Short mmCIF file of C-alpha atoms in Angstrom, two decimals:
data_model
loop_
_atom_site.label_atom_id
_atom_site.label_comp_id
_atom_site.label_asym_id
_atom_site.label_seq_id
_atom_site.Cartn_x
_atom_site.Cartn_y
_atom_site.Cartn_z
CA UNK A 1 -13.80 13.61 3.90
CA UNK A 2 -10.66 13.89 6.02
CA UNK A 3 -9.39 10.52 4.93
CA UNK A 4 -9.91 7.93 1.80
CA UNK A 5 -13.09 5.69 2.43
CA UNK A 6 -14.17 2.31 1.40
CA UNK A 7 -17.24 0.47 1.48
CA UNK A 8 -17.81 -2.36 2.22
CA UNK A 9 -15.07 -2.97 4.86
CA UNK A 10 -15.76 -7.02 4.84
CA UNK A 11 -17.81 -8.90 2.31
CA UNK A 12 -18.59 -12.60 1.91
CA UNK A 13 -19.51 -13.70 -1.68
CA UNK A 14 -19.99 -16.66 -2.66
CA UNK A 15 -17.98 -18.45 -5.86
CA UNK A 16 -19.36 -16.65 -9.03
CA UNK A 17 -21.24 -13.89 -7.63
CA UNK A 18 -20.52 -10.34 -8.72
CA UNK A 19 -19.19 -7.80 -5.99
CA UNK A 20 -18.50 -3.90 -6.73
CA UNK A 21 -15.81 -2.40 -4.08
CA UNK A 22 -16.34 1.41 -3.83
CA UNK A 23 -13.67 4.20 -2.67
CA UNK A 24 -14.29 7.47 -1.84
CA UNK A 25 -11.00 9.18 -2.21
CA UNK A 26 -9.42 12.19 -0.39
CA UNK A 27 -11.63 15.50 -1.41
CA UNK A 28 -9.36 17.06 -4.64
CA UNK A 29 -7.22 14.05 -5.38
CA UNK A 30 -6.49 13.72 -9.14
CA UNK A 31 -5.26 10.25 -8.39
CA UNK A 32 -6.37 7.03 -7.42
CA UNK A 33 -4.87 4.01 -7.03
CA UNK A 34 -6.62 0.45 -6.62
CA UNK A 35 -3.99 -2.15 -4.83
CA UNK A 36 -4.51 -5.93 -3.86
CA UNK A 37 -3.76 -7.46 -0.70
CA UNK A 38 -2.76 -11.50 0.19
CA UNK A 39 -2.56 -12.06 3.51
CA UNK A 40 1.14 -11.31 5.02
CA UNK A 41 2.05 -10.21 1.68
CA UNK A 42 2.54 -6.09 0.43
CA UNK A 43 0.04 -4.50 -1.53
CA UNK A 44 -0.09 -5.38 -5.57
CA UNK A 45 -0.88 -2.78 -7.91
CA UNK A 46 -3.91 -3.07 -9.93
CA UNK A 47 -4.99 -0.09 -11.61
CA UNK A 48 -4.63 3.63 -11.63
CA UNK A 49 -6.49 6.68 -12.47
CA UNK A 50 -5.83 10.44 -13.32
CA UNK A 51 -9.04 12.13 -12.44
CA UNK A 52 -11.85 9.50 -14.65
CA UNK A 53 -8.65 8.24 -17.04
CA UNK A 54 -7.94 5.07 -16.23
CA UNK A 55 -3.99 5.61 -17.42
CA UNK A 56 -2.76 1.97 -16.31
CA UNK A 57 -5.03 -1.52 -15.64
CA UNK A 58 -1.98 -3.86 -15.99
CA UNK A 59 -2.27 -5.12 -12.41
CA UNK A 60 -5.38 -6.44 -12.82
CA UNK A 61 -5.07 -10.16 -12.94
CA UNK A 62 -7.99 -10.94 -15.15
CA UNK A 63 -10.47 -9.90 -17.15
CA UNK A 64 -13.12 -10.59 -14.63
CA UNK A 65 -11.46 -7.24 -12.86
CA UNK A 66 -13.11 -3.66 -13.84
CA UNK A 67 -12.32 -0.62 -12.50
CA UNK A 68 -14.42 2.97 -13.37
CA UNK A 69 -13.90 6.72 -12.09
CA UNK A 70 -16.98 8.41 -14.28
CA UNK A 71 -16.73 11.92 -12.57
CA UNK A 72 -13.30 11.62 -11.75
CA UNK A 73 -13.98 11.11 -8.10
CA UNK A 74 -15.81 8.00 -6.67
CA UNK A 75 -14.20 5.14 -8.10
CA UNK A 76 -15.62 1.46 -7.91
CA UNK A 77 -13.63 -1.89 -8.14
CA UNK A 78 -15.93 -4.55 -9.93
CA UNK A 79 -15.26 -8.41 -10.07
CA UNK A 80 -17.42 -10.78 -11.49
CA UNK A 81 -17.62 -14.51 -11.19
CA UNK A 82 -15.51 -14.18 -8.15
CA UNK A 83 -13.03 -17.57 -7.07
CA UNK A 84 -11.69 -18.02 -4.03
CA UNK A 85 -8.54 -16.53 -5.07
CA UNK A 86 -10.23 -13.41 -5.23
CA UNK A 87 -9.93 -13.65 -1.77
CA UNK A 88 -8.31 -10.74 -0.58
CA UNK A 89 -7.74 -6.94 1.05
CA UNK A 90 -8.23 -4.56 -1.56
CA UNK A 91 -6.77 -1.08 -1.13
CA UNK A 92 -7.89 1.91 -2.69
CA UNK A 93 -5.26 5.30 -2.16
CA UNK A 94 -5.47 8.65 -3.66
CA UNK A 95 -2.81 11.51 -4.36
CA UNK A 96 -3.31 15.10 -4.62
CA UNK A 97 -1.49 14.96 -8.23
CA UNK A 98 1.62 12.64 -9.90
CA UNK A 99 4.51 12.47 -7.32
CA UNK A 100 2.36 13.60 -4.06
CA UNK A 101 2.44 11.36 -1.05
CA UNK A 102 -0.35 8.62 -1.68
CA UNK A 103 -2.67 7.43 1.33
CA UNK A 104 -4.39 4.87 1.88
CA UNK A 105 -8.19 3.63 2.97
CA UNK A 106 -8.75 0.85 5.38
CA UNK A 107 -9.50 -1.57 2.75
CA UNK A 108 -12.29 -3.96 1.81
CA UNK A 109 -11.81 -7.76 3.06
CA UNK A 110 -13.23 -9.85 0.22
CA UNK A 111 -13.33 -13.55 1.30
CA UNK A 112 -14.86 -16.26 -1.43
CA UNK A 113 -16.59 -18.87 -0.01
CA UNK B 1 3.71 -17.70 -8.29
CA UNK B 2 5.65 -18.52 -5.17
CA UNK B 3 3.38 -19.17 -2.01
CA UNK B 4 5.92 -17.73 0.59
CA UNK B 5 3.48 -18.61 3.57
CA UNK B 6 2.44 -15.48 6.19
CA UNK B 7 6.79 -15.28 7.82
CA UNK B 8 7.57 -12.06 7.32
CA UNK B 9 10.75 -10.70 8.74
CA UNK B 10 10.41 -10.16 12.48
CA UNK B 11 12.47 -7.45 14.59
CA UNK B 12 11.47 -7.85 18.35
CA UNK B 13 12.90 -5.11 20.26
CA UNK B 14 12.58 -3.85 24.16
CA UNK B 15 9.98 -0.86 24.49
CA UNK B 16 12.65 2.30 24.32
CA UNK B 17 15.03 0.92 22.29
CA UNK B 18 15.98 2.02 18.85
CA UNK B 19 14.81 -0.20 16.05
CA UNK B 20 16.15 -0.03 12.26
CA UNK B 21 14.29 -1.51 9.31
CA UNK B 22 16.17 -2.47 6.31
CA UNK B 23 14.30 -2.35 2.50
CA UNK B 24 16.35 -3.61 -0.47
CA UNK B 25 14.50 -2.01 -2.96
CA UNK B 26 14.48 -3.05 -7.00
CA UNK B 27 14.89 -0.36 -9.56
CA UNK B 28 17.68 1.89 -9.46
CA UNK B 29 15.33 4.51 -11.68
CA UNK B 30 13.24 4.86 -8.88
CA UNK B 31 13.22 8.43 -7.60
CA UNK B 32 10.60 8.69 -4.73
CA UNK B 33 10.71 6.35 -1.67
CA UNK B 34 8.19 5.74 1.43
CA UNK B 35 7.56 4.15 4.51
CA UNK B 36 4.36 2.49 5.50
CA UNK B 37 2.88 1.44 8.73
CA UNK B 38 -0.02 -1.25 8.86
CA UNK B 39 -1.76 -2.21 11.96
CA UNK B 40 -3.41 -5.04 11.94
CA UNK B 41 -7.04 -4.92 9.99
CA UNK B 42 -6.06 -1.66 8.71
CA UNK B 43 -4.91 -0.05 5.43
CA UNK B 44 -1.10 1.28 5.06
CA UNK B 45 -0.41 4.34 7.48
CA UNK B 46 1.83 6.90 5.65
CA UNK B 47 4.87 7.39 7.73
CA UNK B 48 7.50 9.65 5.66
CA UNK B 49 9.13 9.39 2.52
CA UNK B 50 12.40 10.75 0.45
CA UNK B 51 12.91 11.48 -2.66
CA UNK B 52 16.27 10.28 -4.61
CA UNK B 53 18.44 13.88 -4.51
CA UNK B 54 18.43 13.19 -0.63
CA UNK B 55 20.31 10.95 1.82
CA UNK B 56 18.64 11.35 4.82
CA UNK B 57 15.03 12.65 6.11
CA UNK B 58 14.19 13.12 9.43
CA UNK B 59 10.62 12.98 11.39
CA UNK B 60 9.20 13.32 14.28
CA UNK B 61 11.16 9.99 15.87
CA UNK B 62 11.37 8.92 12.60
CA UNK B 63 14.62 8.75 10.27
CA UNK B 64 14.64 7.68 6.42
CA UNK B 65 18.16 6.74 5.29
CA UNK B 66 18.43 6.10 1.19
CA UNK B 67 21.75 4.70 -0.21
CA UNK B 68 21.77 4.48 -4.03
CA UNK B 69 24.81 2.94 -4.33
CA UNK B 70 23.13 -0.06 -3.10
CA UNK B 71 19.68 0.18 -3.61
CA UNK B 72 19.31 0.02 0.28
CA UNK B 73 16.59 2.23 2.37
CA UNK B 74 16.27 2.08 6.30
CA UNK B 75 13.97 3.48 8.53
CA UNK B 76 15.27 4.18 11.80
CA UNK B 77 12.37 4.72 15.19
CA UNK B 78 13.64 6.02 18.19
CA UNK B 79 12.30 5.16 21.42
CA UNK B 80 10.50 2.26 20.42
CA UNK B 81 7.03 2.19 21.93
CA UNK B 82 4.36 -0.70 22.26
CA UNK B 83 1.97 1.57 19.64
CA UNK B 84 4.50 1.24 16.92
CA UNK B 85 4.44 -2.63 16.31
CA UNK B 86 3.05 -3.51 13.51
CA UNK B 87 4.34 -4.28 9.57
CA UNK B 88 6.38 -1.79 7.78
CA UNK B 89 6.89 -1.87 4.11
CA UNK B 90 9.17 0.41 2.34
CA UNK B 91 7.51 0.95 -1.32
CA UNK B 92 9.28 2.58 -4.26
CA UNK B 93 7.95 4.68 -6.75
CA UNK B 94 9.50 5.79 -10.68
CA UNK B 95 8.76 8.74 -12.37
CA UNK B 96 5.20 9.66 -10.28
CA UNK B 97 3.77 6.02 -11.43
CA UNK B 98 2.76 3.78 -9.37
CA UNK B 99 4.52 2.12 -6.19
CA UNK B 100 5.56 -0.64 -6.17
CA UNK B 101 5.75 -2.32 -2.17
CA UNK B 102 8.66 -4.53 -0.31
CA UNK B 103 7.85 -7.45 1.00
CA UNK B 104 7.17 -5.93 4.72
CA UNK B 105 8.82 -6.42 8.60
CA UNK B 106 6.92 -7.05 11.31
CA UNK B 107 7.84 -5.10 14.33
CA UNK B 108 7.04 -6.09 17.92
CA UNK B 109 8.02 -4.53 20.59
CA UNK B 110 7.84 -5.74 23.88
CA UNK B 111 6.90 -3.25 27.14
#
């Protein structure tokens, strides 16, 4: 596709239910990157992947967070038992390779109720 | 951690004006730099970058100014319109690892 696309753009969960955040990144990107969002504040880093490597998870806050790339491509954000202070934009972005310019998606808004 | 509430820095200039947007940024290893634009309900717009063997970058009404000395990077926008307010962040990125984002700076400008 001609940019980086996530699904869903807004979900509502409720406290402990299980969402999965998918990105579709740019067509050829070895890189993806998975960022998190508070309102009025920059995006965090959460984890980061070199084709289906996941080379860095450090960002993710807990170990509720899961991220997979199995074909190197699609990658899908997974958080289980959610809390409220899940609540938040999460960004996926892709690269062409190390050092490229990255780009962004639109995000998905995950509120908690 | 800190909450630190939704006040970002504002700059509220006059539609036409020139408008410069300062970014302190942290590690003095980092070696690629970029500006991002985010509209409201949407993800971060690339806008241009600069890598650390440069001063200066230029755009299309865009200029990227990068002073190691003092870890400072500005983004200058010429002829200020209406469609260019929204947050900028300058992020910072080591070694082709990840970036790591500023704290942002809402623009406004008025018509």
């Amino acid at each position: 596709g001609a940019g980086v696309s996530q699904s869903p753009r807004y979900k509502v969960a409720k406290r402990g239910q299980d969402v999965a955040l998918r990105c579709d990144p740019i067509s050829g990107h070895v890189s993806l990157f998975w960022y998190q969002q508070a309102l009025g504040q920059g995006p965090e880093f959460l984890t980061y992947f070199q084709n289906e490597a996941q080379l860095d998870k450090s960002g993710l806050p807990s170990d509720r967070f899961f991220a997979e790339r199995p074909e190197g491509s699609v990658s899908t954000l997974k958080i289980q038992r959610t809390q409220q202070e899940d609540s938040a934009v999460y960004l996926c972005a892709s690269s062409l390779a190390t050092g490229n310019t990255i780009y962004f998606g639109e995000g998905s808004w995950l509120t908690v109720v | 951690g800190e909450n630190v509430g939704l006040h970002l820095p504002t700059l509220s200039v006059q539609e036409g004006d020139n408008s410069i947007i300062n970014c302190a940024y942290s590690n003095s290893a980092s070696d690629y730099f970029i500006w991002y634009k985010q509209e409201s309900g949407k993800g971060p717009q690339f806008i241009i970058d600069i890598r650390s063997n440069m001063d200066k970058r230029q755009g299309q009404r865009v200029t990227v100014l990068l002073n190691k000395t003092v870890k400072h990077l500005s983004l200058q926008i010429a002829a200020t319109q209406p469609g260019d307010s929204a947050v900028y962040f300058c992020a910072e990125n080591m070694r082709g690892s990840t970036l790591t984002f500023g704290k942002g700076t809402m623009l406004l400008v008025s018509p």
